[in-house]
Tab-separated table of C-alpha atoms and ligand atoms in Angstrom:
chain	number	residue	atom	x	y	z
A	1	UNK	CA	-12.284	4.080	-37.288
A	2	UNK	CA	-12.153	5.099	-40.624
A	3	UNK	CA	-13.286	8.720	-42.201
A	4	UNK	CA	-13.826	9.430	-45.745
A	5	UNK	CA	-13.735	12.870	-47.298
A	6	UNK	CA	-13.336	13.914	-50.707
A	7	UNK	CA	-9.263	13.956	-50.689
A	8	UNK	CA	-8.426	10.970	-48.659
A	9	UNK	CA	-9.554	7.934	-46.381
A	10	UNK	CA	-8.138	7.868	-43.029
A	11	UNK	CA	-8.021	5.006	-40.582
A	12	UNK	CA	-7.255	5.655	-36.879
A	13	UNK	CA	-6.129	3.328	-35.253
A	14	UNK	CA	-5.863	3.554	-30.943
A	15	UNK	CA	-3.254	1.485	-28.951
A	16	UNK	CA	-5.418	0.085	-26.167
A	17	UNK	CA	-4.244	1.890	-22.654
A	18	UNK	CA	-3.238	-0.506	-19.932
A	19	UNK	CA	-3.178	0.612	-16.688
A	20	UNK	CA	-1.241	-1.489	-13.930
A	21	UNK	CA	-1.721	-1.397	-10.458
A	22	UNK	CA	0.896	-3.094	-8.143
A	23	UNK	CA	-0.198	-4.874	-5.188
A	24	UNK	CA	0.656	-6.611	-1.684
A	25	UNK	CA	-1.448	-9.241	-0.383
A	26	UNK	CA	-0.083	-11.314	2.689
A	27	UNK	CA	-0.103	-11.596	6.458
A	28	UNK	CA	1.550	-10.371	9.406
A	29	UNK	CA	1.789	-12.495	12.764
A	30	UNK	CA	3.089	-11.802	16.267
A	31	UNK	CA	3.117	-14.156	18.987
A	32	UNK	CA	0.848	-13.503	21.841
A	33	UNK	CA	3.560	-14.403	24.366
A	34	UNK	CA	1.625	-16.973	25.730
A	35	UNK	CA	-0.911	-19.647	24.903
A	36	UNK	CA	-4.502	-18.096	25.839
A	37	UNK	CA	-6.167	-19.928	28.071
A	38	UNK	CA	-9.582	-19.345	26.878
A	39	UNK	CA	-9.159	-20.841	23.639
A	40	UNK	CA	-5.643	-21.838	22.899
A	41	UNK	CA	-4.657	-19.340	20.589
A	42	UNK	CA	-1.144	-18.214	20.369
A	43	UNK	CA	-0.618	-15.349	17.780
A	44	UNK	CA	-2.648	-12.611	16.561
A	45	UNK	CA	-2.302	-12.052	12.771
A	46	UNK	CA	-3.415	-10.123	9.980
A	47	UNK	CA	-4.257	-10.870	6.254
A	48	UNK	CA	-4.293	-8.131	3.792
A	49	UNK	CA	-4.364	-6.627	0.403
A	50	UNK	CA	-2.951	-2.993	-0.121
A	51	UNK	CA	-1.396	-0.899	-2.857
A	52	UNK	CA	2.452	-1.368	-3.537
A	53	UNK	CA	2.510	2.323	-3.411
A	54	UNK	CA	0.233	3.026	-0.643
A	55	UNK	CA	-2.251	4.645	-3.105
A	56	UNK	CA	-5.934	4.296	-2.351
A	57	UNK	CA	-7.097	0.920	-3.946
A	58	UNK	CA	-10.907	1.936	-3.039
A	59	UNK	CA	-10.219	3.965	-6.605
A	60	UNK	CA	-10.438	0.661	-8.239
A	61	UNK	CA	-10.984	-2.120	-5.618
A	62	UNK	CA	-14.717	-2.283	-4.549
A	63	UNK	CA	-14.557	-4.947	-1.895
A	64	UNK	CA	-12.114	-8.107	-1.039
A	65	UNK	CA	-13.198	-11.385	0.714
A	66	UNK	CA	-11.037	-13.267	2.745
A	67	UNK	CA	-11.860	-16.724	3.230
A	68	UNK	CA	-10.531	-18.145	6.323
A	69	UNK	CA	-10.222	-21.930	7.534
A	70	UNK	CA	-13.863	-23.270	8.032
A	71	UNK	CA	-13.445	-23.474	11.748
A	72	UNK	CA	-13.248	-19.689	11.926
A	73	UNK	CA	-16.938	-17.698	12.495
A	74	UNK	CA	-18.027	-16.031	9.250
A	75	UNK	CA	-15.046	-17.696	7.691
A	76	UNK	CA	-16.059	-15.856	4.514
A	77	UNK	CA	-15.187	-12.287	5.371
A	78	UNK	CA	-16.072	-9.500	2.807
A	79	UNK	CA	-14.227	-6.257	3.508
A	80	UNK	CA	-16.398	-3.635	1.626
A	81	UNK	CA	-13.926	-0.533	2.683
A	82	UNK	CA	-10.219	0.195	3.231
A	83	UNK	CA	-8.109	-1.125	4.827
A	84	UNK	CA	-8.680	-4.142	3.103
A	85	UNK	CA	-7.584	-6.613	5.960
A	86	UNK	CA	-8.891	-9.208	8.360
A	87	UNK	CA	-7.331	-9.272	11.696
A	88	UNK	CA	-7.768	-12.439	13.861
A	89	UNK	CA	-5.843	-14.758	16.062
A	90	UNK	CA	-5.263	-18.556	16.200
A	91	UNK	CA	-2.605	-21.295	16.710
A	92	UNK	CA	-1.794	-22.636	13.342
A	93	UNK	CA	-1.467	-21.697	9.621
A	94	UNK	CA	-3.463	-22.470	6.657
A	95	UNK	CA	-4.420	-21.578	2.984
A	96	UNK	CA	-6.624	-18.214	2.588
A	97	UNK	CA	-8.427	-17.528	-0.453
A	98	UNK	CA	-8.500	-13.820	-1.346
A	99	UNK	CA	-10.846	-12.441	-4.023
A	100	UNK	CA	-10.564	-8.929	-5.326
A	101	UNK	CA	-13.932	-7.423	-6.577
A	102	UNK	CA	-13.372	-4.060	-8.777
A	103	UNK	CA	-15.270	-0.800	-8.991
A	104	UNK	CA	-15.888	-1.533	-12.651
A	105	UNK	CA	-18.292	-4.136	-12.819
A	106	UNK	CA	-17.041	-5.028	-16.339
A	107	UNK	CA	-13.854	-6.345	-14.684
A	108	UNK	CA	-13.791	-10.022	-13.264
A	109	UNK	CA	-12.855	-10.595	-9.743
A	110	UNK	CA	-9.479	-11.747	-9.317
A	111	UNK	CA	-8.464	-14.523	-6.771
A	112	UNK	CA	-5.096	-15.259	-4.911
A	113	UNK	CA	-4.025	-18.132	-2.807
A	114	UNK	CA	-2.085	-17.358	0.409
A	115	UNK	CA	-0.553	-19.442	2.814
A	116	UNK	CA	-1.188	-17.876	6.432
A	117	UNK	CA	1.976	-17.986	7.832
A	118	UNK	CA	2.524	-17.719	11.577
A	119	UNK	CA	6.141	-19.416	12.205
A	120	UNK	CA	9.456	-18.161	11.763
A	121	UNK	CA	12.967	-19.031	12.864
A	122	UNK	CA	13.848	-15.045	13.032
A	123	UNK	CA	15.165	-14.819	16.511
A	124	UNK	CA	13.491	-11.003	16.680
A	125	UNK	CA	10.405	-12.718	15.438
A	126	UNK	CA	10.556	-15.579	17.980
A	127	UNK	CA	11.327	-13.048	20.791
A	128	UNK	CA	8.340	-11.310	20.126
A	129	UNK	CA	10.105	-8.030	19.414
A	130	UNK	CA	9.230	-8.107	15.577
A	131	UNK	CA	6.326	-8.948	13.593
A	132	UNK	CA	6.640	-11.629	10.743
A	133	UNK	CA	5.841	-10.367	7.495
A	134	UNK	CA	4.881	-12.810	4.680
A	135	UNK	CA	3.403	-11.050	1.578
A	136	UNK	CA	3.783	-11.171	-2.070
A	137	UNK	CA	4.028	-8.730	-4.982
A	138	UNK	CA	1.633	-8.608	-7.771
A	139	UNK	CA	-0.258	-6.495	-10.805
A	140	UNK	CA	-3.593	-5.723	-11.548
A	141	UNK	CA	-3.735	-5.106	-15.125
A	142	UNK	CA	-6.714	-3.353	-16.962
A	143	UNK	CA	-7.290	-2.321	-20.322
A	144	UNK	CA	-8.801	1.089	-20.922
A	145	UNK	CA	-12.112	0.135	-23.038
A	146	UNK	CA	-11.256	0.779	-26.658
B	1	LIG	O1	-3.333	-25.409	11.952
B	1	LIG	C1	-3.837	-25.709	11.054
B	1	LIG	N1	-5.068	-25.257	10.768
B	1	LIG	C2	-5.768	-24.430	11.627
B	1	LIG	C3	-7.158	-24.164	11.286
B	1	LIG	C4	-7.992	-23.111	12.150
B	1	LIG	C5	-6.889	-22.805	12.943
B	1	LIG	C6	-6.672	-21.809	13.919
B	1	LIG	O2	-5.759	-20.954	14.235
B	1	LIG	N2	-8.099	-21.558	14.840
B	1	LIG	C7	-8.304	-20.642	15.950
B	1	LIG	C8	-9.577	-21.509	15.598
B	1	LIG	C9	-10.636	-20.938	15.828
B	1	LIG	N3	-12.128	-21.613	16.500
B	1	LIG	C10	-12.990	-20.819	16.635
B	1	LIG	C11	-12.796	-19.221	16.375
B	1	LIG	S1	-11.139	-19.198	15.655
B	1	LIG	C12	-9.139	-21.965	14.579
B	1	LIG	S2	-5.210	-23.335	12.737
B	1	LIG	C13	-3.155	-26.618	10.091
B	1	LIG	C14	-3.098	-27.852	11.014
B	1	LIG	C15	-1.573	-28.734	10.487
B	1	LIG	C16	-0.926	-27.473	10.199
B	1	LIG	N4	-1.755	-26.256	9.893
């Protein structure tokens, strides 16, 4: 923006402000201890998106869609309030698609792909004394409107 007055012309240049929000997305899993008779499920698991710093991501995330394997009822799960996670059970591993929608209508949704992991060679996970955690670090980057 330039301003003109009798003495001079000044031009202000504003450096775009970039806001970076570190996040974690992924899953935890724990063996049920047995193969459930009713449905053959062996694990309970949770797939989630959360702030890396444990702050409230609801200030900038409006909803998150977790697309599970199509054999799950209502497999495209939309979560519209924190915590942004889906808790389920099953017997195997598969690809999930995680779409993050933002409170700012001008910000396009972002999509992450996550392999839901249930199995581990970690003796404590195998013993069921420790949950498996399979998560990824990433960053949501916002440009302040110029
Ligand atoms: O396992 C795998 N795919 C899976 C897809 C769905 C799975 C599962 O666990 N499900 C619980 C069951 C339900 N049916 C109804 C309500 S929930 C669906 S496993 C692949 C195959 C080879 C390696 N990985």
